[in-house]
Tab-separated table of C-alpha atoms and ligand atoms in Angstrom:
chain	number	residue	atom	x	y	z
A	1	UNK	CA	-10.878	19.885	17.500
A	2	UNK	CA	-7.608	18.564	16.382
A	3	UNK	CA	-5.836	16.495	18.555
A	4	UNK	CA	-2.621	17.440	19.095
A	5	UNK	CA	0.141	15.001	18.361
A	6	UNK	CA	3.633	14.079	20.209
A	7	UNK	CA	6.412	15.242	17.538
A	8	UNK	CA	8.461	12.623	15.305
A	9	UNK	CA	11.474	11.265	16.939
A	10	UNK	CA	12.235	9.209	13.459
A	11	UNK	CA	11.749	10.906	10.542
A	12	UNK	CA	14.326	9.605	8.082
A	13	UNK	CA	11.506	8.486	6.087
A	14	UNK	CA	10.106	11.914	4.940
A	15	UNK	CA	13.992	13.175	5.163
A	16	UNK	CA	14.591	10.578	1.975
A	17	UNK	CA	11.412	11.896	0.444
A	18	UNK	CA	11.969	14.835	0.365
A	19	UNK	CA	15.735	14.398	-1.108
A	20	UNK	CA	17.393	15.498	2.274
A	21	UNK	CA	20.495	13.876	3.824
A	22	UNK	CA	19.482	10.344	5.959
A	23	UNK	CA	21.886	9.024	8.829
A	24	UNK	CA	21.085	5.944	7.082
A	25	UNK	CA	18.525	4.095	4.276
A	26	UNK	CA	14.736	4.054	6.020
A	27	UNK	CA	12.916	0.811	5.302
A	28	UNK	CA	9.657	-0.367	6.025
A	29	UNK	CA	7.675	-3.480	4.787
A	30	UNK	CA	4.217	-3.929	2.771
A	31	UNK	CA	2.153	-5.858	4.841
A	32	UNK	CA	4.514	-5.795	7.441
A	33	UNK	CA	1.662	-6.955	10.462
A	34	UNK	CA	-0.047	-10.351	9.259
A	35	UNK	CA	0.385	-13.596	9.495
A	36	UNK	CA	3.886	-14.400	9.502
A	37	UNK	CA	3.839	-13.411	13.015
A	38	UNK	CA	3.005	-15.570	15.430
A	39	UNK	CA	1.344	-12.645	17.618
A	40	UNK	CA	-0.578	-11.039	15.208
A	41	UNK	CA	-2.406	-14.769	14.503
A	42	UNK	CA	-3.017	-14.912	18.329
A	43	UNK	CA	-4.481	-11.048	18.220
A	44	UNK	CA	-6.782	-11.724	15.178
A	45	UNK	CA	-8.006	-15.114	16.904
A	46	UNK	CA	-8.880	-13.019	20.233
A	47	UNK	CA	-10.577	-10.931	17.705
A	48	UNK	CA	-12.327	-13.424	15.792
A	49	UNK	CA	-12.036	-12.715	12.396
A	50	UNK	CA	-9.853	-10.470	9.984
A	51	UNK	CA	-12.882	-7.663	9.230
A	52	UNK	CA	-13.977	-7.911	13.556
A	53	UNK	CA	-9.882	-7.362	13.720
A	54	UNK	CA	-9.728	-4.230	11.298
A	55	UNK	CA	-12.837	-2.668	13.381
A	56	UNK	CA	-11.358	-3.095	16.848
A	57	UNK	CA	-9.519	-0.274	17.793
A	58	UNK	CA	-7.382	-1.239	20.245
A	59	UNK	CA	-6.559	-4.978	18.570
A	60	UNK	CA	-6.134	-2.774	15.132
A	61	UNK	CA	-3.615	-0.974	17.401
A	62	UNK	CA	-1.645	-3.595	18.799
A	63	UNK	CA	-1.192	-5.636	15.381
A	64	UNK	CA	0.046	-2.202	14.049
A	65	UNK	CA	2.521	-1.965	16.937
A	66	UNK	CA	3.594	-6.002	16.952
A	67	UNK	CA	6.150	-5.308	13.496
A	68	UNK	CA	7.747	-2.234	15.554
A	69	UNK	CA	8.796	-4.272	18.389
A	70	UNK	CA	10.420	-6.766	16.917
A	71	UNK	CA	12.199	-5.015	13.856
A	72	UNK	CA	14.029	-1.247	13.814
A	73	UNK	CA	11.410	-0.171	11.164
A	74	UNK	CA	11.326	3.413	10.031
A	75	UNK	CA	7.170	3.700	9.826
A	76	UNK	CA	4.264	2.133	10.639
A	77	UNK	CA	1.033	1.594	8.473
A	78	UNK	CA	-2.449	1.140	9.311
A	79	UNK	CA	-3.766	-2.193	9.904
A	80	UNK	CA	-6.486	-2.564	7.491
A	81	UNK	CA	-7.422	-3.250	4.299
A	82	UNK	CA	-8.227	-2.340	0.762
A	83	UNK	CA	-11.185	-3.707	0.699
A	84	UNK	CA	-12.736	-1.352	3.370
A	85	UNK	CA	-13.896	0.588	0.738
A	86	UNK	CA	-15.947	-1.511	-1.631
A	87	UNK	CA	-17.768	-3.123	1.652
A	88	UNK	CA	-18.855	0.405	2.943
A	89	UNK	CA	-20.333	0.565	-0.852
A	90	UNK	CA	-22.643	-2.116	0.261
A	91	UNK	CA	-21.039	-5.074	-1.685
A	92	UNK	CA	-20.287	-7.331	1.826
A	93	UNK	CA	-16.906	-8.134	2.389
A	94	UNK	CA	-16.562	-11.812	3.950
A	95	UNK	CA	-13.714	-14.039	4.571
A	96	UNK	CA	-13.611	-18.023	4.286
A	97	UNK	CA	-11.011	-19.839	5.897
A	98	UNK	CA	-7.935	-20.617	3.653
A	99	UNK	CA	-9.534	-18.243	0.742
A	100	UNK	CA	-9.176	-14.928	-0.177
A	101	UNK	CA	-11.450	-12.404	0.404
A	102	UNK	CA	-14.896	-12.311	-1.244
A	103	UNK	CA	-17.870	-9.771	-1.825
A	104	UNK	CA	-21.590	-11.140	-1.671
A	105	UNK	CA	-22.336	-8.974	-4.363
A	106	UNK	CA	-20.985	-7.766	-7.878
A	107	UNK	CA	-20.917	-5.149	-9.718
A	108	UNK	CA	-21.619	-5.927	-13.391
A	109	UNK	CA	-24.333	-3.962	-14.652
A	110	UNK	CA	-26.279	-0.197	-14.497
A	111	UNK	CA	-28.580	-2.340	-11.531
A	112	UNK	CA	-25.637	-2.399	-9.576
A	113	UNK	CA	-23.469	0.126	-10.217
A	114	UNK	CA	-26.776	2.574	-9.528
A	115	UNK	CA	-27.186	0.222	-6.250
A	116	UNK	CA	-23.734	0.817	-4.678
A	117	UNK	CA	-24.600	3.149	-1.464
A	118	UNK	CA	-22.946	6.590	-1.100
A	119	UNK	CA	-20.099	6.677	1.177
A	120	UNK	CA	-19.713	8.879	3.429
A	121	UNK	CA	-16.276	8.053	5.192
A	122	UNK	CA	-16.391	9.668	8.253
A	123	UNK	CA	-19.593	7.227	8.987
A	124	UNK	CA	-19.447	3.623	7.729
A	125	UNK	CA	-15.689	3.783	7.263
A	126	UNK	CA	-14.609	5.654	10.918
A	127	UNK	CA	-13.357	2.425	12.450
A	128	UNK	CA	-10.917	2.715	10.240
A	129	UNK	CA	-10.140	7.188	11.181
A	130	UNK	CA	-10.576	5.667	15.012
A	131	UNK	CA	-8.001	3.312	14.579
A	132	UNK	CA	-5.578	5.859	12.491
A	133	UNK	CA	-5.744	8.518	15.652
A	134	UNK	CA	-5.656	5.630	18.553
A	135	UNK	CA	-2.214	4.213	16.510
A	136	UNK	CA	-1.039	8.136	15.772
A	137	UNK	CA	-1.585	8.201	19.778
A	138	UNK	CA	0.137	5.074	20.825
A	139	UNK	CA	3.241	5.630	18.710
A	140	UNK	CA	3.963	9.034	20.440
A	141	UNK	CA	6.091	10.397	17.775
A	142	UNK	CA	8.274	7.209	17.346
A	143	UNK	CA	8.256	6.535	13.349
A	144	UNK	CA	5.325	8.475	11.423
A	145	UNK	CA	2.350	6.643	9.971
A	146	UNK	CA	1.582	5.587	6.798
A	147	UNK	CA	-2.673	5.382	5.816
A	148	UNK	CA	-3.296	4.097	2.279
A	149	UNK	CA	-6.014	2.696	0.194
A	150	UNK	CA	-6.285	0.450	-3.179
A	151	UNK	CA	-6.366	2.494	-6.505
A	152	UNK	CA	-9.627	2.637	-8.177
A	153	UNK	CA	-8.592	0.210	-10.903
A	154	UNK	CA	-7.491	-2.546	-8.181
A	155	UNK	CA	-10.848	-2.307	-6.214
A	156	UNK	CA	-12.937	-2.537	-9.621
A	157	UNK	CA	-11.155	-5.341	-10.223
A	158	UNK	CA	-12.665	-7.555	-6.467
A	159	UNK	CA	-15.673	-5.249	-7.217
A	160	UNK	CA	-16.406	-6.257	-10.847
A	161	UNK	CA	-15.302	-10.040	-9.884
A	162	UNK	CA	-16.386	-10.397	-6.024
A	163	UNK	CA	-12.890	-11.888	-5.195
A	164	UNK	CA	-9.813	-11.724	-6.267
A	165	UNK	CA	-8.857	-13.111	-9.813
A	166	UNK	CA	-6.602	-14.917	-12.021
A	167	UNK	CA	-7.598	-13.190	-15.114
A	168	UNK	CA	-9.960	-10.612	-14.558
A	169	UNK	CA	-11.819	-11.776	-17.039
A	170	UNK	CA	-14.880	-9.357	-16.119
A	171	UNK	CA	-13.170	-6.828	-15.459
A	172	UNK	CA	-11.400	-6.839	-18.743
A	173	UNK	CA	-14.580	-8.206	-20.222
A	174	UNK	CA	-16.107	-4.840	-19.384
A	175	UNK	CA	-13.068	-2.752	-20.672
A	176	UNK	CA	-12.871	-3.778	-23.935
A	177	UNK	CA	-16.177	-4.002	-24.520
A	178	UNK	CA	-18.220	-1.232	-22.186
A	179	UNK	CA	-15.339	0.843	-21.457
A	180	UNK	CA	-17.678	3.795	-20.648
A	181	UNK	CA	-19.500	1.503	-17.810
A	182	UNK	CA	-16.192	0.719	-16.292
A	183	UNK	CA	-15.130	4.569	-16.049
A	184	UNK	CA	-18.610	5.209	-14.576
A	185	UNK	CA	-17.600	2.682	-11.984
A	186	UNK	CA	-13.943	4.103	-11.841
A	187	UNK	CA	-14.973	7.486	-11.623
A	188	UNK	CA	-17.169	6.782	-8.204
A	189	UNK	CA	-14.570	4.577	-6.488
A	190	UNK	CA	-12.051	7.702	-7.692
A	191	UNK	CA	-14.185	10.054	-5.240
A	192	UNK	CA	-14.384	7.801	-2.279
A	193	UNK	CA	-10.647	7.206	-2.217
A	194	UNK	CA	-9.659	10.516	-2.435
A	195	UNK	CA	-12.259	10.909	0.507
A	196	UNK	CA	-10.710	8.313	2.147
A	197	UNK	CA	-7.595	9.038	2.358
A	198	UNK	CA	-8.324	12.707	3.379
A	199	UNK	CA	-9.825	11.566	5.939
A	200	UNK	CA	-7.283	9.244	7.232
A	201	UNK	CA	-4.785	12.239	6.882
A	202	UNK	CA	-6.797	14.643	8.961
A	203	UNK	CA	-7.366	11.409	11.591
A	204	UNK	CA	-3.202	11.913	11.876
A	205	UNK	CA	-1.780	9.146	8.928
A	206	UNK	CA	1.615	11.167	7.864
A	207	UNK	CA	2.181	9.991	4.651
A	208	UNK	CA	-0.472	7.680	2.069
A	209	UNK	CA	0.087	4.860	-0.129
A	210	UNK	CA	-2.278	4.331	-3.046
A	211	UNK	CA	-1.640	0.351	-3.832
A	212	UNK	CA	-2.205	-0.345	-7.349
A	213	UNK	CA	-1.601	-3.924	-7.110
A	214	UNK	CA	-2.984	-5.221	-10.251
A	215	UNK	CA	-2.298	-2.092	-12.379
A	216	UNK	CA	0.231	-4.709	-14.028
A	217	UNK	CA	-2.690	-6.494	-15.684
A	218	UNK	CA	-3.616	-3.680	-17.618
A	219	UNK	CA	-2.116	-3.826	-21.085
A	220	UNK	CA	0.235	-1.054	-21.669
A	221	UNK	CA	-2.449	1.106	-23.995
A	222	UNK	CA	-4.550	0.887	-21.382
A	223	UNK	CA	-2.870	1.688	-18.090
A	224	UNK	CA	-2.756	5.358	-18.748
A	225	UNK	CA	-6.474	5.638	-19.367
A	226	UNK	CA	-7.965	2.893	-17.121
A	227	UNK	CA	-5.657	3.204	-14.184
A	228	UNK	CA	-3.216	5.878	-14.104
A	229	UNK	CA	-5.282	8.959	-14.979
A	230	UNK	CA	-7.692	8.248	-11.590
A	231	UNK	CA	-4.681	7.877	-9.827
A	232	UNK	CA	-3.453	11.190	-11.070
A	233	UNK	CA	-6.114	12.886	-9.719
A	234	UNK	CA	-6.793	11.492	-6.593
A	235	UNK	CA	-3.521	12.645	-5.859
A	236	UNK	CA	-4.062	16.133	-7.007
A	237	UNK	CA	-7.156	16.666	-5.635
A	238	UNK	CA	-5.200	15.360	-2.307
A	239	UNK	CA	-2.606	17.580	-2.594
A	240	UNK	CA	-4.910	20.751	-3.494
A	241	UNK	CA	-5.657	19.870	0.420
A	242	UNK	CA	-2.672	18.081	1.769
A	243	UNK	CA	-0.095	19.924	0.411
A	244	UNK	CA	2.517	18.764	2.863
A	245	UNK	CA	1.800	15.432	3.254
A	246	UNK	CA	4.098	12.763	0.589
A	247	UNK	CA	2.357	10.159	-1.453
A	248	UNK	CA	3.357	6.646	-2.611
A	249	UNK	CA	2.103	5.127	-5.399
A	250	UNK	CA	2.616	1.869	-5.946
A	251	UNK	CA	1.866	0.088	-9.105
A	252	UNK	CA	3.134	-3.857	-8.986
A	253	UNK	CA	4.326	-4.587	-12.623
A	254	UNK	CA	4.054	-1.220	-13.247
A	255	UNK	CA	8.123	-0.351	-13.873
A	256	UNK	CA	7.873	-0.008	-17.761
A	257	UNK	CA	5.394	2.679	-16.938
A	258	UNK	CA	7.085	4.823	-14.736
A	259	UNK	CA	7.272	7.800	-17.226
A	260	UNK	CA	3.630	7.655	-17.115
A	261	UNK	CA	3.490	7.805	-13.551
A	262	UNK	CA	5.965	9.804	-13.223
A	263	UNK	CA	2.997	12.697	-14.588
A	264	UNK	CA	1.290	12.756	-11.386
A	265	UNK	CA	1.887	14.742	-7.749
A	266	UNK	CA	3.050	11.200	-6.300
A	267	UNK	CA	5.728	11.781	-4.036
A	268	UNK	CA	7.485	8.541	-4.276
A	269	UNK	CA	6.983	5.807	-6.548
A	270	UNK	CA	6.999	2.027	-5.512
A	271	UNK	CA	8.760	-0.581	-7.330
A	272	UNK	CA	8.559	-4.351	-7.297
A	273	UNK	CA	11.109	-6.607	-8.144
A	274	UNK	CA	11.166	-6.791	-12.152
A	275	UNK	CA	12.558	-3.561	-11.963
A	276	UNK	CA	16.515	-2.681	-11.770
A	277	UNK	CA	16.025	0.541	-9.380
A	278	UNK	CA	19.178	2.422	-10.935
A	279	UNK	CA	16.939	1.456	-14.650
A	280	UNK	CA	13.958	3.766	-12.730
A	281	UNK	CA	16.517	6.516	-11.414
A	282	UNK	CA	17.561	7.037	-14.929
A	283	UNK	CA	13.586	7.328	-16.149
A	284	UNK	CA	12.556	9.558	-13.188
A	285	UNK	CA	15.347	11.527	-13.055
A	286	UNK	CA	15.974	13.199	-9.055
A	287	UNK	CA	12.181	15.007	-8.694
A	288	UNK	CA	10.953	11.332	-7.253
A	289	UNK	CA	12.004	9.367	-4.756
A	290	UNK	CA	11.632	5.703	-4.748
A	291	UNK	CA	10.737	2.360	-2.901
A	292	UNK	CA	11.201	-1.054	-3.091
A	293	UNK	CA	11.993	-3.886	-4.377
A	294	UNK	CA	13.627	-6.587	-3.031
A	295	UNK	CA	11.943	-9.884	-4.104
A	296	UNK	CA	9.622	-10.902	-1.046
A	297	UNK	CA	10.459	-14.370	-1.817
A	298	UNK	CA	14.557	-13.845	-1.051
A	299	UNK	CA	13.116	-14.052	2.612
A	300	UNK	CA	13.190	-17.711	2.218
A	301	UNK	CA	16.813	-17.611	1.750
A	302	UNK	CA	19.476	-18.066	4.354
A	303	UNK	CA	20.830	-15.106	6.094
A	304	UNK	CA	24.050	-14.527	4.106
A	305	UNK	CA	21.778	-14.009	1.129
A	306	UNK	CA	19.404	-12.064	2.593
A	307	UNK	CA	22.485	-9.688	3.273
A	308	UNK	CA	24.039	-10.050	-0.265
A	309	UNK	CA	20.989	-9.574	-2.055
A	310	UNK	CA	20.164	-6.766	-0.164
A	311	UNK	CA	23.452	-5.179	-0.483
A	312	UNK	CA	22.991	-5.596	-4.531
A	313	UNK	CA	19.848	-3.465	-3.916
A	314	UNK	CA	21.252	-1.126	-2.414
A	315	UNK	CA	24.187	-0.889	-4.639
A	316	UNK	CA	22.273	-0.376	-7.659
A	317	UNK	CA	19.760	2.479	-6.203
A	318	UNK	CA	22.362	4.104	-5.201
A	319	UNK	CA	24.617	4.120	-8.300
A	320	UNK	CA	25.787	7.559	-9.363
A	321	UNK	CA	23.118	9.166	-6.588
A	322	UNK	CA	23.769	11.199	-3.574
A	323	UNK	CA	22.262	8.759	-1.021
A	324	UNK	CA	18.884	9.963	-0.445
A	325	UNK	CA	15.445	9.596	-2.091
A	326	UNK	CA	15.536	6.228	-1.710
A	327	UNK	CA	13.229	4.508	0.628
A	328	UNK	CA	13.965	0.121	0.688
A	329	UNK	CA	11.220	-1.714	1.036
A	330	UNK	CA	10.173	-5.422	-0.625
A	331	UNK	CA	8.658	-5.461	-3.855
A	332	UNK	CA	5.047	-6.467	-2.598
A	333	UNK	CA	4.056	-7.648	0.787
A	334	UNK	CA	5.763	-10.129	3.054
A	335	UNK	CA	4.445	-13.529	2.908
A	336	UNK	CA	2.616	-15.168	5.318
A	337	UNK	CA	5.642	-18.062	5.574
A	338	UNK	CA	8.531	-15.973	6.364
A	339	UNK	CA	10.189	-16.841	9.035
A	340	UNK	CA	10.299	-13.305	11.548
A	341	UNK	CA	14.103	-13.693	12.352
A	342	UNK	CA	14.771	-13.160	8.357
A	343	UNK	CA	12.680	-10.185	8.175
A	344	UNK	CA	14.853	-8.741	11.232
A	345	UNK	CA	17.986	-9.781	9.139
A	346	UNK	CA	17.109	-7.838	6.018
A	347	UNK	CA	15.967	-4.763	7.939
A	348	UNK	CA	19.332	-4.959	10.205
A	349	UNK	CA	21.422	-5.152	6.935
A	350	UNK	CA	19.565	-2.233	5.058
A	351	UNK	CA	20.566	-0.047	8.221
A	352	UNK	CA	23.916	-1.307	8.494
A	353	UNK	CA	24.908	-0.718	4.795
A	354	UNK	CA	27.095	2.300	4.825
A	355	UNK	CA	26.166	5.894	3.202
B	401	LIG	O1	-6.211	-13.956	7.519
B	401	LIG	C1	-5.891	-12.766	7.718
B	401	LIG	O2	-5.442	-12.354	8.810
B	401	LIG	C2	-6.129	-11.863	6.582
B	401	LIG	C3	-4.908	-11.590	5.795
B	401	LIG	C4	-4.887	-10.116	5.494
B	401	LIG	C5	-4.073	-9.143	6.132
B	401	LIG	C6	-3.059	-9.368	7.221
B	401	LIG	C7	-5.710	-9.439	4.576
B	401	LIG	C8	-6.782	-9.999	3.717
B	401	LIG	N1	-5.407	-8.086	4.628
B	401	LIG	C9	-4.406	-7.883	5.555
B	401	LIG	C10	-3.852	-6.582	5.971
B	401	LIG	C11	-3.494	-5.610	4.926
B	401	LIG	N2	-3.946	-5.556	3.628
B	401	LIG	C12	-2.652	-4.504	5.144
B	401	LIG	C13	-2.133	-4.216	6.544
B	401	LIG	C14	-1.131	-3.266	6.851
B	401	LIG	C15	0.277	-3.805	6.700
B	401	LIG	O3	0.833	-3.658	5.602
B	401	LIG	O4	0.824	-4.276	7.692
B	401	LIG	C16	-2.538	-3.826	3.911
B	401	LIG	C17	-1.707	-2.605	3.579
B	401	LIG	C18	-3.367	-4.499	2.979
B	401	LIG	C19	-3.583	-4.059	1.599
B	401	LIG	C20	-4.173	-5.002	0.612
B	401	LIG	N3	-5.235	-5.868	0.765
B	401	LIG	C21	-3.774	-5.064	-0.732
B	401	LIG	C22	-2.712	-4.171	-1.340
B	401	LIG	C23	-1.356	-4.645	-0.974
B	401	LIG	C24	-0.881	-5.824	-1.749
B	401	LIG	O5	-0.402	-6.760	-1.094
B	401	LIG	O6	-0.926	-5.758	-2.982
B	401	LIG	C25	-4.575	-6.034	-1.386
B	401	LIG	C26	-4.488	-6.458	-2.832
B	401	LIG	C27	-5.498	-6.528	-0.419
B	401	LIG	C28	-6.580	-7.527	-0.634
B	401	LIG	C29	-6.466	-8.629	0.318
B	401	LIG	N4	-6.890	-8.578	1.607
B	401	LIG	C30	-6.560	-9.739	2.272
B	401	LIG	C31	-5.860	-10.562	1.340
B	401	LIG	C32	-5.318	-11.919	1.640
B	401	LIG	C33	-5.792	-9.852	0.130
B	401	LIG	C34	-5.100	-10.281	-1.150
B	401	LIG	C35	-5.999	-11.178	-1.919
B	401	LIG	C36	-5.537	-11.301	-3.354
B	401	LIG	O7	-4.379	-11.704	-3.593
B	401	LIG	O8	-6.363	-10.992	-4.233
């Protein structure tokens, strides 16, 4: 049975997706619940642990909620992580203090790429569809609800190194020289996503955002091949299914390659902050919207600059446009030592800036 689900209040969001007038510009943040608040630290030490966090519903909730009281935001996203996916593959996700996050096992050979366990996401990964439907619940129709996952050529990357990397020098390793090993490993982390985030969809997420976070490693000849073409048809396989619901990809240090992406069902494509947004308009052309990209690091400036920078952003995507599919956002998440009052000022001043 499906539940049924109080109706959107907000939806300027999928308005700017879908190239319809806004009131006013929708914004959101990557990684906006996490440790730059001072209530989310407090939930996750109640908690525990980060992974104990992600598999409590109602703590997974409330961390999902905490950015939404504090800020006008125009969605919400999941609390969870990318890494959700090669755990339930049986590589054991841990965290140690003041590191990153780190698998027990690797994946470097036909021994362990044969080894990884089949997924079946409705059973090791439904903490994460219980805690999409309990948040879907608990917003009652507020902002909608973005679920997302990593792209298959991100999660190689922790899977092939068992943390996260400098240089990927395994991963890349294993490109150049067994590229047919790494698409075998692609290829299987391809199916579980798009399993994934059909499943999160059906469990009431609104909209999805595949994060391709290191896609800007790959070198140029290679991102079409190694990255972009599972992408591609994740998305196609999801919209086959899903044929209502937008996507976001997001490739950081992917803006040279838009025209690439731009061959895919994505929705909306994410920017981060190497790329002049007005430069992107003029490669996609109006059949895209896009997000992003102020520099998460301009948080650290005072709150006249905030303002002014943001105002520049806006400016420039909106150059020549009607003033819609545009969605701002930063250019990868928030950090963890932003002060909360800043993030308030550059949401207040993207809402603010006249249409
Ligand atoms: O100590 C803690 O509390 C853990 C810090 C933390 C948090 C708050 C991690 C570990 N993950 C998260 C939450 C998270 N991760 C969200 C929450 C929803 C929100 O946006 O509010 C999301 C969307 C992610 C996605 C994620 N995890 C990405 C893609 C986004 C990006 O920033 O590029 C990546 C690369 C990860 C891996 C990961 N998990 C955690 C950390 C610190 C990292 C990055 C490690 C690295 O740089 O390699």
């Amino acid at each position: 049975m499906m539940t049924q689900f109080a109706p959107l209040k907000n939806d300027r969001i999928l308005r700017a997706m879908r190239f319809e007038e806004v009131d006013t510009t929708p914004v959101w943040m990557m990684r906006q619940a996490g440790r730059y608040l001072p209530e989310y630290k407090a939930t996750r030490a109640e908690a525990g642990d980060f992974l104990s966090l992600c598999k409590d519903t109602a703590r997974a909730t409330e961390v999902t909620l905490q950015p939404l009281r504090r800020f006008e935001l125009d969605a919400a996203i999941l609390f969870s992580d990318i890494l959700t996916i090669p755990d339930a593959m049986g590589l054991g996700l841990y965290f140690e203090t003041g590191e990153g996050p780190k698998f027990k096992k690797t994946v470097r050979d036909d021994k362990d790429l044969n080894g990884l366990l089949d997924v079946d996401v409705n059973d090791s990964l439904d903490y994460v569809m219980r805690a999409v439907t309990s948040i879907r619940n608990e917003l009652n129709g507020q902002v909608p609800l973005f679920g997302f996952s990593g792209s298959p050529w991100t999660l190689a990357t922790y899977m092939v190194e068992g943390g996260s990397s400098k240089d990927y020098r395994h991963t890349k390793e294993m490109l150049y020289a067994r590229p047919e090993f790494l698409h075998a490993l692609l290829d299987k982390v391809a199916t579980v996503v798009t399993d994934y985030l059909s499943a999160q969809i059906k469990a009431g997420a609104q909209i999805v955002q595949i994060f391709d976070s290191w896609g800007g490693a790959l070198a140029h000849r290679q991102f079409a091949e190694f990255s972009h073409k599972y992408n591609k048809r994740i998305i196609s396989e999801l919209k086959a299914i899903h044929p209502d619901v937008p996507v976001v990809l997001f490739t950081k240090g992917g803006g040279l390659w838009l025209s690439t992406q731009d061959d895919s069902q994505a929705d909306v494509l994410g920017l981060d902050w190497t790329m002049p947004i007005s430069q992107a308009r003029t490669m996609l052309g109006s059949n895209k919207a896009i997000q992003g990209n102020l520099d998460p690091a301009t948080l650290y400036g005072s709150p006249e600059v905030i303002r002014q920078q943001t105002k520049l952003m806006l400016d420039d995507a909106y150059v020549n446009q009607p003033k819609t599919g545009y969605i701002a956002n930063l250019g990868h998440g928030i950090a963890q030592w932003v002060n909360p009052d800043h993030a308030k000022v550059f949401i207040d001043a993207v809402h603010e800036y006249k249409l």
